[in-house]
Amino acid sequence: MTGVASIVCAGLSCLDLQLLGCTQSGAEESIEHYDEAQWTAGGSASMTATTLALITKGLIQIYVLTKLGEDYNGNTMLDFYTRSGAKTDLVLVDPKAQTSMAVLPVFKTGGRGCFVNLACNEGFRAEELLDRLDSAPKNTKAFLFGYPHLLPSMQGEGLKKMLLSAKTKLGSDCLIGIDLNGVSVENHRESLLQPALEKVDVLHLNEEEASILCGGEDVSKLHKEGCAVVVLSLGSRGAKISTSSDSERLSRCPGHIKCWKAGSSVHVPAFKINGDINANGAGDALFSGFCLAAVWTSPSSTVSVSLQQAGEFACLVARQRCDATTRDTPADSAEELFERVFQGNLPEQIES
């Protein structure tokens, strides 16, 4: 990145207890087994911030903006952030709140389950977030926010107003990204997300969420409602990434997005993983990696990043995050991953 740039990763957080190597018999009352238990900083704000901090290695300042309780779990979360290299200056610590915690069985097949107490996330208000954002650095290139379906105070018109205020505070050159999670038929309604989409430069969702929001993998509805770029996770099939057909909408986006062709769509394959699979945070890694690519500039190169290259970079970031051997100690930095993309030196693809 040219100059001292930063990215703010905001929204939901929880302390994750990962049960690795879980069996999954399918019987409701069966006794299941796991190989190892590990704690990690979970939730959108945590996963995006730690993923980016580990690969940017101080080249970009990565800030966490979330709400924690003044308790043991909150202190543990702060320690995870600091050890990853993420900055905690914007974190709101509320002495009257309880830090959220989740238990995640990570199955041997690579999937995962989730049991969560949302705790202080349920009371995390837009006013609190925006108050912390007043202390954000001036050269903020991206504001990444998740997961609105699990944050009752930041939905619908409230979400739209929050994003508009964030853009005003951070500047017109700041990318606005939204990451979805926790979407269900029971909790989703059109008015929860639709009003805010015109303010969203990059929206990330998975196949199940696309089915609920759009009835399938055709996400053109989200573009018609104002979203510039949609990143659709397809699991082992990689990702499908599309741009709005409205060229004027793309022209208002920061970074490389304004140069991408309107109405285009690319499919990027997933890449094979060498170690054991831990898919916890895979979507967050794909999302944050894509947003980083969309605003990336390097002192050593003036090469623009295409839509295809941004997707390939994102899939490489997700690959490192899903590989237990490189999850917390990435083999390649962001600069090295970009070099691989530009040279076409990509790993073996997963056969779909």
mmCIF file of C-alpha atoms in Angstrom:
data_model
loop_
_atom_site.group_PDB
_atom_site.id
_atom_site.type_symbol
_atom_site.label_atom_id
_atom_site.label_comp_id
_atom_site.label_asym_id
_atom_site.label_seq_id
_atom_site.Cartn_x
_atom_site.Cartn_y
_atom_site.Cartn_z
ATOM 1 C CA MET A 1 0.000 0.000 0.000
ATOM 2 C CA THR A 2 1.198 3.476 -0.786
ATOM 3 C CA GLY A 3 1.440 5.566 2.393
ATOM 4 C CA VAL A 4 0.169 4.544 5.810
ATOM 5 C CA ALA A 5 -3.168 2.965 4.961
ATOM 6 C CA SER A 6 -5.648 1.215 7.232
ATOM 7 C CA ILE A 7 -8.678 -1.061 7.118
ATOM 8 C CA VAL A 8 -11.382 -1.125 9.784
ATOM 9 C CA CYS A 9 -13.003 -4.516 10.493
ATOM 10 C CA ALA A 10 -16.248 -3.951 12.401
ATOM 11 C CA GLY A 11 -19.293 -5.790 13.669
ATOM 12 C CA LEU A 12 -19.976 -9.013 15.514
ATOM 13 C CA SER A 13 -17.364 -10.806 17.607
ATOM 14 C CA CYS A 14 -17.326 -13.844 19.870
ATOM 15 C CA LEU A 15 -14.754 -16.036 21.585
ATOM 16 C CA ASP A 16 -14.818 -19.341 19.699
ATOM 17 C CA LEU A 17 -14.153 -22.697 21.309
ATOM 18 C CA GLN A 18 -13.292 -24.878 18.314
ATOM 19 C CA LEU A 19 -13.682 -28.648 18.704
ATOM 20 C CA LEU A 20 -11.394 -29.902 15.943
ATOM 21 C CA GLY A 21 -11.724 -33.226 14.181
ATOM 22 C CA CYS A 22 -15.321 -33.875 15.248
ATOM 23 C CA THR A 23 -17.202 -36.963 14.203
ATOM 24 C CA GLN A 24 -20.696 -36.493 12.793
ATOM 25 C CA SER A 25 -22.928 -39.541 12.957
ATOM 26 C CA GLY A 26 -26.157 -37.651 12.329
ATOM 27 C CA ALA A 27 -27.983 -39.156 15.312
ATOM 28 C CA GLU A 28 -29.386 -36.466 17.628
ATOM 29 C CA GLU A 29 -28.319 -38.044 20.949
ATOM 30 C CA SER A 30 -25.234 -39.937 19.825
ATOM 31 C CA ILE A 31 -21.894 -39.433 21.579
ATOM 32 C CA GLU A 32 -19.525 -37.661 19.185
ATOM 33 C CA HIS A 33 -15.740 -37.398 19.486
ATOM 34 C CA TYR A 34 -13.207 -34.668 18.758
ATOM 35 C CA ASP A 35 -9.408 -34.611 18.501
ATOM 36 C CA GLU A 36 -8.501 -31.248 20.006
ATOM 37 C CA ALA A 37 -10.049 -28.124 21.544
ATOM 38 C CA GLN A 38 -8.735 -24.671 20.580
ATOM 39 C CA TRP A 39 -9.775 -21.139 21.464
ATOM 40 C CA THR A 40 -9.787 -18.434 18.812
ATOM 41 C CA ALA A 41 -11.184 -14.955 18.209
ATOM 42 C CA GLY A 42 -14.360 -15.488 16.192
ATOM 43 C CA GLY A 43 -17.071 -13.481 14.502
ATOM 44 C CA SER A 44 -16.825 -11.158 11.521
ATOM 45 C CA ALA A 45 -14.802 -8.343 13.100
ATOM 46 C CA SER A 46 -12.328 -10.804 14.615
ATOM 47 C CA MET A 47 -11.924 -13.134 11.643
ATOM 48 C CA THR A 48 -11.509 -10.420 9.027
ATOM 49 C CA ALA A 49 -9.106 -8.402 11.189
ATOM 50 C CA THR A 50 -6.863 -11.290 12.220
ATOM 51 C CA THR A 51 -6.815 -12.736 8.692
ATOM 52 C CA LEU A 52 -5.693 -9.420 7.203
ATOM 53 C CA ALA A 53 -3.273 -8.546 10.005
ATOM 54 C CA LEU A 54 -1.482 -11.887 9.631
ATOM 55 C CA ILE A 55 -0.881 -11.474 5.879
ATOM 56 C CA THR A 56 -0.265 -7.717 5.680
ATOM 57 C CA LYS A 57 2.328 -7.928 8.474
ATOM 58 C CA GLY A 58 2.122 -4.249 9.411
ATOM 59 C CA LEU A 59 2.194 -2.968 5.828
ATOM 60 C CA ILE A 60 -1.400 -1.877 6.443
ATOM 61 C CA GLN A 61 -2.848 -0.983 9.835
ATOM 62 C CA ILE A 62 -5.748 -3.335 10.565
ATOM 63 C CA TYR A 63 -8.206 -2.118 13.213
ATOM 64 C CA VAL A 64 -10.860 -4.113 15.056
ATOM 65 C CA LEU A 65 -14.089 -2.287 15.910
ATOM 66 C CA THR A 66 -16.391 -4.424 18.030
ATOM 67 C CA LYS A 67 -17.997 -4.570 21.462
ATOM 68 C CA LEU A 68 -16.598 -6.724 24.277
ATOM 69 C CA GLY A 69 -17.357 -7.142 27.943
ATOM 70 C CA GLU A 70 -14.832 -6.247 30.618
ATOM 71 C CA ASP A 71 -14.353 -9.913 31.499
ATOM 72 C CA TYR A 72 -11.985 -12.867 31.064
ATOM 73 C CA ASN A 73 -13.306 -13.711 27.599
ATOM 74 C CA GLY A 74 -13.010 -10.090 26.509
ATOM 75 C CA ASN A 75 -9.410 -9.913 27.692
ATOM 76 C CA THR A 76 -8.707 -13.172 25.854
ATOM 77 C CA MET A 77 -10.123 -11.670 22.658
ATOM 78 C CA LEU A 78 -7.965 -8.562 23.004
ATOM 79 C CA ASP A 79 -4.915 -10.779 23.434
ATOM 80 C CA PHE A 80 -5.760 -12.701 20.242
ATOM 81 C CA TYR A 81 -6.091 -9.436 18.327
ATOM 82 C CA THR A 82 -2.787 -8.090 19.593
ATOM 83 C CA ARG A 83 -0.907 -11.304 18.838
ATOM 84 C CA SER A 84 -2.194 -11.309 15.249
ATOM 85 C CA GLY A 85 -0.971 -7.749 14.748
ATOM 86 C CA ALA A 86 -4.435 -6.164 14.642
ATOM 87 C CA LYS A 87 -4.911 -2.855 16.457
ATOM 88 C CA THR A 88 -7.427 -2.644 19.296
ATOM 89 C CA ASP A 89 -7.692 1.152 19.653
ATOM 90 C CA LEU A 90 -11.280 1.179 18.341
ATOM 91 C CA VAL A 91 -12.602 -1.750 20.414
ATOM 92 C CA LEU A 92 -15.413 -0.800 22.797
ATOM 93 C CA VAL A 93 -15.043 -2.505 26.191
ATOM 94 C CA ASP A 94 -18.235 -2.223 28.234
ATOM 95 C CA PRO A 95 -17.897 -3.066 31.960
ATOM 96 C CA LYS A 96 -21.633 -3.799 32.090
ATOM 97 C CA ALA A 97 -21.636 -6.198 29.122
ATOM 98 C CA GLN A 98 -20.773 -9.867 28.674
ATOM 99 C CA THR A 99 -18.437 -10.977 25.875
ATOM 100 C CA SER A 100 -20.093 -13.310 23.389
ATOM 101 C CA MET A 101 -18.950 -16.929 23.199
ATOM 102 C CA ALA A 102 -19.518 -19.699 20.650
ATOM 103 C CA VAL A 103 -18.834 -23.436 20.580
ATOM 104 C CA LEU A 104 -17.980 -24.700 17.101
ATOM 105 C CA PRO A 105 -17.661 -28.393 16.261
ATOM 106 C CA VAL A 106 -15.319 -28.501 13.244
ATOM 107 C CA PHE A 107 -16.021 -31.776 11.478
ATOM 108 C CA LYS A 108 -13.451 -34.066 9.930
ATOM 109 C CA THR A 109 -15.163 -33.461 6.590
ATOM 110 C CA GLY A 110 -14.343 -29.728 6.824
ATOM 111 C CA GLY A 111 -17.773 -28.326 7.706
ATOM 112 C CA ARG A 112 -18.726 -26.907 11.078
ATOM 113 C CA GLY A 113 -21.606 -26.322 13.475
ATOM 114 C CA CYS A 114 -22.211 -23.354 15.784
ATOM 115 C CA PHE A 115 -23.774 -22.802 19.209
ATOM 116 C CA VAL A 116 -23.574 -19.147 20.294
ATOM 117 C CA ASN A 117 -24.620 -16.753 23.032
ATOM 118 C CA LEU A 118 -24.627 -13.389 21.261
ATOM 119 C CA ALA A 119 -24.430 -11.500 24.584
ATOM 120 C CA CYS A 120 -23.114 -7.934 24.051
ATOM 121 C CA ASN A 121 -23.617 -8.161 20.274
ATOM 122 C CA GLU A 122 -27.366 -7.934 20.800
ATOM 123 C CA GLY A 123 -26.927 -4.535 22.421
ATOM 124 C CA PHE A 124 -24.224 -3.201 20.098
ATOM 125 C CA ARG A 125 -25.725 0.043 18.790
ATOM 126 C CA ALA A 126 -24.866 2.035 15.673
ATOM 127 C CA GLU A 127 -24.241 5.091 17.844
ATOM 128 C CA GLU A 128 -21.565 3.201 19.780
ATOM 129 C CA LEU A 129 -19.876 2.012 16.589
ATOM 130 C CA LEU A 130 -19.898 5.462 15.004
ATOM 131 C CA ASP A 131 -18.572 7.070 18.176
ATOM 132 C CA ARG A 132 -15.556 4.716 18.067
ATOM 133 C CA LEU A 133 -15.152 5.401 14.353
ATOM 134 C CA ASP A 134 -14.411 9.049 15.149
ATOM 135 C CA SER A 135 -10.961 7.844 16.253
ATOM 136 C CA ALA A 136 -10.254 5.902 13.037
ATOM 137 C CA PRO A 137 -7.213 6.901 10.940
ATOM 138 C CA LYS A 138 -7.803 9.340 8.086
ATOM 139 C CA ASN A 139 -6.318 7.073 5.398
ATOM 140 C CA THR A 140 -8.834 4.249 5.832
ATOM 141 C CA LYS A 141 -9.192 2.290 2.586
ATOM 142 C CA ALA A 142 -11.990 -0.083 3.596
ATOM 143 C CA PHE A 143 -14.725 -0.467 6.207
ATOM 144 C CA LEU A 144 -15.742 -4.125 6.497
ATOM 145 C CA PHE A 145 -18.883 -4.893 8.502
ATOM 146 C CA GLY A 146 -20.626 -8.143 9.502
ATOM 147 C CA TYR A 147 -23.034 -9.764 10.400
ATOM 148 C CA PRO A 148 -26.193 -7.562 10.260
ATOM 149 C CA HIS A 149 -28.654 -10.456 10.683
ATOM 150 C CA LEU A 150 -27.204 -11.068 14.167
ATOM 151 C CA LEU A 151 -26.954 -7.410 15.193
ATOM 152 C CA PRO A 152 -30.533 -6.236 15.881
ATOM 153 C CA SER A 153 -29.591 -2.568 16.295
ATOM 154 C CA MET A 154 -27.954 -2.334 12.862
ATOM 155 C CA GLN A 155 -30.530 -3.547 10.370
ATOM 156 C CA GLY A 156 -32.766 -1.990 7.717
ATOM 157 C CA GLU A 157 -32.830 1.804 7.653
ATOM 158 C CA GLY A 158 -30.582 1.810 10.730
ATOM 159 C CA LEU A 159 -27.951 -0.149 8.806
ATOM 160 C CA LYS A 160 -28.231 2.232 5.848
ATOM 161 C CA LYS A 161 -27.785 5.285 8.077
ATOM 162 C CA MET A 162 -24.815 3.665 9.831
ATOM 163 C CA LEU A 163 -23.058 2.904 6.526
ATOM 164 C CA LEU A 164 -23.762 6.414 5.222
ATOM 165 C CA SER A 165 -22.301 7.929 8.405
ATOM 166 C CA ALA A 166 -19.276 5.612 8.240
ATOM 167 C CA LYS A 167 -18.641 6.683 4.635
ATOM 168 C CA THR A 168 -18.919 10.334 5.626
ATOM 169 C CA LYS A 169 -16.452 9.886 8.485
ATOM 170 C CA LEU A 170 -13.950 7.786 6.514
ATOM 171 C CA GLY A 171 -14.148 9.548 3.147
ATOM 172 C CA SER A 172 -15.353 8.848 -0.385
ATOM 173 C CA ASP A 173 -12.279 6.707 -1.163
ATOM 174 C CA CYS A 174 -13.221 4.157 1.526
ATOM 175 C CA LEU A 175 -14.696 0.862 0.288
ATOM 176 C CA ILE A 176 -17.813 -0.329 2.142
ATOM 177 C CA GLY A 177 -18.095 -4.108 2.476
ATOM 178 C CA ILE A 178 -20.805 -6.235 4.123
ATOM 179 C CA ASP A 179 -20.340 -9.874 5.108
ATOM 180 C CA LEU A 180 -23.457 -11.972 5.756
ATOM 181 C CA ASN A 181 -23.737 -14.800 8.260
ATOM 182 C CA GLY A 182 -26.456 -16.193 10.488
ATOM 183 C CA VAL A 183 -29.089 -15.697 7.771
ATOM 184 C CA SER A 184 -32.112 -17.960 8.067
ATOM 185 C CA VAL A 185 -35.629 -18.175 6.689
ATOM 186 C CA GLU A 186 -36.847 -17.258 10.169
ATOM 187 C CA ASN A 187 -34.764 -14.094 10.682
ATOM 188 C CA HIS A 188 -34.521 -12.689 7.154
ATOM 189 C CA ARG A 189 -36.901 -10.090 5.768
ATOM 190 C CA GLU A 190 -36.526 -7.838 2.733
ATOM 191 C CA SER A 191 -36.444 -4.697 4.863
ATOM 192 C CA LEU A 192 -33.447 -5.950 6.883
ATOM 193 C CA LEU A 193 -30.868 -5.583 4.112
ATOM 194 C CA GLN A 194 -32.452 -4.004 1.038
ATOM 195 C CA PRO A 195 -32.410 -0.344 2.177
ATOM 196 C CA ALA A 196 -28.636 -0.477 2.744
ATOM 197 C CA LEU A 197 -27.570 -2.183 -0.501
ATOM 198 C CA GLU A 198 -27.159 1.060 -2.437
ATOM 199 C CA LYS A 199 -24.366 1.946 0.020
ATOM 200 C CA VAL A 200 -22.568 -1.414 -0.310
ATOM 201 C CA ASP A 201 -19.577 -1.738 -2.641
ATOM 202 C CA VAL A 202 -18.909 -5.430 -1.881
ATOM 203 C CA LEU A 203 -21.404 -7.931 -0.453
ATOM 204 C CA HIS A 204 -20.384 -11.459 0.529
ATOM 205 C CA LEU A 205 -22.754 -14.383 1.068
ATOM 206 C CA ASN A 206 -22.767 -18.166 0.691
ATOM 207 C CA GLU A 207 -24.979 -20.570 -1.275
ATOM 208 C CA GLU A 208 -27.522 -21.065 1.495
ATOM 209 C CA GLU A 209 -27.840 -17.326 2.045
ATOM 210 C CA ALA A 210 -28.184 -16.721 -1.705
ATOM 211 C CA SER A 211 -31.016 -19.243 -1.770
ATOM 212 C CA ILE A 212 -32.839 -17.337 0.998
ATOM 213 C CA LEU A 213 -32.218 -13.859 -0.429
ATOM 214 C CA CYS A 214 -32.406 -14.584 -4.161
ATOM 215 C CA GLY A 215 -33.909 -18.047 -4.589
ATOM 216 C CA GLY A 216 -30.610 -19.472 -5.910
ATOM 217 C CA GLU A 217 -27.200 -18.515 -7.283
ATOM 218 C CA ASP A 218 -28.562 -15.761 -9.548
ATOM 219 C CA VAL A 219 -27.750 -12.684 -7.431
ATOM 220 C CA SER A 220 -28.806 -10.088 -10.032
ATOM 221 C CA LYS A 221 -31.543 -8.990 -7.614
ATOM 222 C CA LEU A 222 -28.875 -7.687 -5.226
ATOM 223 C CA HIS A 223 -27.253 -5.690 -8.020
ATOM 224 C CA LYS A 224 -30.616 -4.200 -9.028
ATOM 225 C CA GLU A 225 -31.070 -3.087 -5.420
ATOM 226 C CA GLY A 226 -27.799 -1.157 -5.596
ATOM 227 C CA CYS A 227 -24.923 -3.453 -4.605
ATOM 228 C CA ALA A 228 -21.863 -2.938 -6.835
ATOM 229 C CA VAL A 229 -20.055 -6.291 -6.419
ATOM 230 C CA VAL A 230 -21.341 -9.594 -5.058
ATOM 231 C CA VAL A 231 -18.975 -12.347 -3.887
ATOM 232 C CA LEU A 232 -20.773 -15.681 -3.658
ATOM 233 C CA SER A 233 -18.959 -18.449 -1.777
ATOM 234 C CA LEU A 234 -19.454 -21.879 -3.319
ATOM 235 C CA GLY A 235 -17.440 -23.952 -0.837
ATOM 236 C CA SER A 236 -15.190 -26.467 -2.569
ATOM 237 C CA ARG A 237 -16.427 -25.089 -5.923
ATOM 238 C CA GLY A 238 -14.711 -21.765 -5.239
ATOM 239 C CA ALA A 239 -16.509 -18.458 -5.696
ATOM 240 C CA LYS A 240 -18.666 -16.652 -8.232
ATOM 241 C CA ILE A 241 -18.098 -12.903 -8.389
ATOM 242 C CA SER A 242 -20.282 -10.471 -10.309
ATOM 243 C CA THR A 243 -20.520 -6.725 -10.909
ATOM 244 C CA SER A 244 -23.515 -4.470 -11.321
ATOM 245 C CA SER A 245 -24.670 -3.819 -14.890
ATOM 246 C CA ASP A 246 -24.897 -0.146 -13.922
ATOM 247 C CA SER A 247 -21.574 1.376 -15.012
ATOM 248 C CA GLU A 248 -22.371 4.596 -13.162
ATOM 249 C CA ARG A 249 -22.715 2.618 -9.909
ATOM 250 C CA LEU A 250 -19.293 1.027 -10.437
ATOM 251 C CA SER A 251 -17.754 4.405 -11.249
ATOM 252 C CA ARG A 252 -18.653 5.595 -7.745
ATOM 253 C CA CYS A 253 -16.709 2.755 -6.112
ATOM 254 C CA PRO A 254 -13.193 3.211 -4.739
ATOM 255 C CA GLY A 255 -10.057 1.335 -5.734
ATOM 256 C CA HIS A 256 -9.958 -0.987 -8.725
ATOM 257 C CA ILE A 257 -13.714 -1.607 -8.805
ATOM 258 C CA LYS A 258 -14.384 1.546 -10.823
ATOM 259 C CA CYS A 259 -12.257 0.057 -13.640
ATOM 260 C CA TRP A 260 -14.067 -3.295 -13.773
ATOM 261 C CA LYS A 261 -16.515 -4.019 -16.574
ATOM 262 C CA ALA A 262 -20.172 -3.528 -15.682
ATOM 263 C CA GLY A 263 -22.319 -6.664 -15.849
ATOM 264 C CA SER A 264 -19.351 -9.046 -15.732
ATOM 265 C CA SER A 265 -19.120 -12.336 -13.861
ATOM 266 C CA VAL A 266 -16.203 -14.651 -13.122
ATOM 267 C CA HIS A 267 -15.866 -18.029 -11.460
ATOM 268 C CA VAL A 268 -12.734 -18.624 -9.390
ATOM 269 C CA PRO A 269 -11.941 -22.205 -8.344
ATOM 270 C CA ALA A 270 -11.034 -23.290 -4.850
ATOM 271 C CA PHE A 271 -7.480 -24.538 -4.390
ATOM 272 C CA LYS A 272 -6.353 -27.793 -2.793
ATOM 273 C CA ILE A 273 -5.213 -27.682 0.836
ATOM 274 C CA ASN A 274 -2.176 -29.595 2.055
ATOM 275 C CA GLY A 275 -2.909 -29.847 5.791
ATOM 276 C CA ASP A 276 -5.970 -30.698 7.859
ATOM 277 C CA ILE A 277 -9.020 -28.577 7.011
ATOM 278 C CA ASN A 278 -10.468 -26.013 9.423
ATOM 279 C CA ALA A 279 -13.159 -24.069 7.557
ATOM 280 C CA ASN A 280 -14.059 -21.818 10.500
ATOM 281 C CA GLY A 281 -13.736 -18.285 9.117
ATOM 282 C CA ALA A 282 -13.326 -19.383 5.488
ATOM 283 C CA GLY A 283 -15.995 -16.969 4.247
ATOM 284 C CA ASP A 284 -14.560 -14.113 6.300
ATOM 285 C CA ALA A 285 -11.125 -14.781 4.784
ATOM 286 C CA LEU A 286 -12.521 -14.861 1.242
ATOM 287 C CA PHE A 287 -14.447 -11.630 1.839
ATOM 288 C CA SER A 288 -11.622 -9.716 3.511
ATOM 289 C CA GLY A 289 -9.079 -10.954 0.963
ATOM 290 C CA PHE A 290 -11.285 -9.792 -1.904
ATOM 291 C CA CYS A 291 -11.816 -6.350 -0.359
ATOM 292 C CA LEU A 292 -8.076 -5.994 0.241
ATOM 293 C CA ALA A 293 -7.431 -6.838 -3.424
ATOM 294 C CA ALA A 294 -10.050 -4.311 -4.539
ATOM 295 C CA VAL A 295 -8.161 -1.431 -2.896
ATOM 296 C CA TRP A 296 -4.592 -2.780 -3.194
ATOM 297 C CA THR A 297 -1.723 -0.618 -4.372
ATOM 298 C CA SER A 298 1.958 -1.382 -3.987
ATOM 299 C CA PRO A 299 5.019 0.881 -3.975
ATOM 300 C CA SER A 300 6.791 -1.653 -6.199
ATOM 301 C CA SER A 301 4.023 -1.980 -8.801
ATOM 302 C CA THR A 302 1.398 0.168 -10.505
ATOM 303 C CA VAL A 303 -0.390 -2.829 -12.042
ATOM 304 C CA SER A 304 -4.173 -2.692 -11.672
ATOM 305 C CA VAL A 305 -6.022 -5.662 -10.165
ATOM 306 C CA SER A 306 -8.703 -7.219 -12.376
ATOM 307 C CA LEU A 307 -11.924 -8.826 -11.121
ATOM 308 C CA GLN A 308 -10.491 -12.290 -11.858
ATOM 309 C CA GLN A 309 -7.239 -11.508 -10.052
ATOM 310 C CA ALA A 310 -9.073 -10.128 -7.020
ATOM 311 C CA GLY A 311 -11.035 -13.369 -6.854
ATOM 312 C CA GLU A 312 -7.908 -15.509 -7.190
ATOM 313 C CA PHE A 313 -6.186 -13.545 -4.433
ATOM 314 C CA ALA A 314 -9.247 -13.975 -2.198
ATOM 315 C CA CYS A 315 -9.286 -17.736 -2.773
ATOM 316 C CA LEU A 316 -5.571 -17.925 -1.916
ATOM 317 C CA VAL A 317 -6.215 -16.050 1.337
ATOM 318 C CA ALA A 318 -9.092 -18.425 2.166
ATOM 319 C CA ARG A 319 -6.899 -21.425 1.320
ATOM 320 C CA GLN A 320 -4.252 -20.379 3.845
ATOM 321 C CA ARG A 321 -6.940 -19.728 6.469
ATOM 322 C CA CYS A 322 -8.572 -23.151 5.963
ATOM 323 C CA ASP A 323 -5.265 -25.054 6.154
ATOM 324 C CA ALA A 324 -4.498 -25.927 9.788
ATOM 325 C CA THR A 325 -0.758 -25.671 9.076
ATOM 326 C CA THR A 326 -0.952 -22.070 7.785
ATOM 327 C CA ARG A 327 -4.074 -20.783 9.555
ATOM 328 C CA ASP A 328 -2.302 -18.731 12.232
ATOM 329 C CA THR A 329 1.140 -18.622 10.595
ATOM 330 C CA PRO A 330 0.493 -17.913 6.895
ATOM 331 C CA ALA A 331 3.172 -19.207 4.543
ATOM 332 C CA ASP A 332 2.772 -16.253 2.161
ATOM 333 C CA SER A 333 2.256 -12.560 2.873
ATOM 334 C CA ALA A 334 -0.235 -10.451 0.932
ATOM 335 C CA GLU A 335 2.547 -9.188 -1.332
ATOM 336 C CA GLU A 336 3.713 -12.744 -2.022
ATOM 337 C CA LEU A 337 0.161 -13.904 -2.743
ATOM 338 C CA PHE A 338 -0.312 -11.045 -5.203
ATOM 339 C CA GLU A 339 2.954 -11.985 -6.896
ATOM 340 C CA ARG A 340 1.628 -15.516 -7.349
ATOM 341 C CA VAL A 341 -1.596 -14.168 -8.861
ATOM 342 C CA PHE A 342 0.170 -11.790 -11.260
ATOM 343 C CA GLN A 343 2.550 -14.554 -12.389
ATOM 344 C CA GLY A 344 -0.222 -17.148 -12.713
ATOM 345 C CA ASN A 345 1.561 -19.344 -10.172
ATOM 346 C CA LEU A 346 -1.570 -20.798 -8.605
ATOM 347 C CA PRO A 347 -1.989 -24.040 -6.627
ATOM 348 C CA GLU A 348 -3.783 -27.104 -7.928
ATOM 349 C CA GLN A 349 -7.525 -26.629 -8.199
ATOM 350 C CA ILE A 350 -10.112 -28.721 -6.398
ATOM 351 C CA GLU A 351 -11.982 -30.747 -9.012
ATOM 352 C CA SER A 352 -15.669 -29.794 -8.931
#
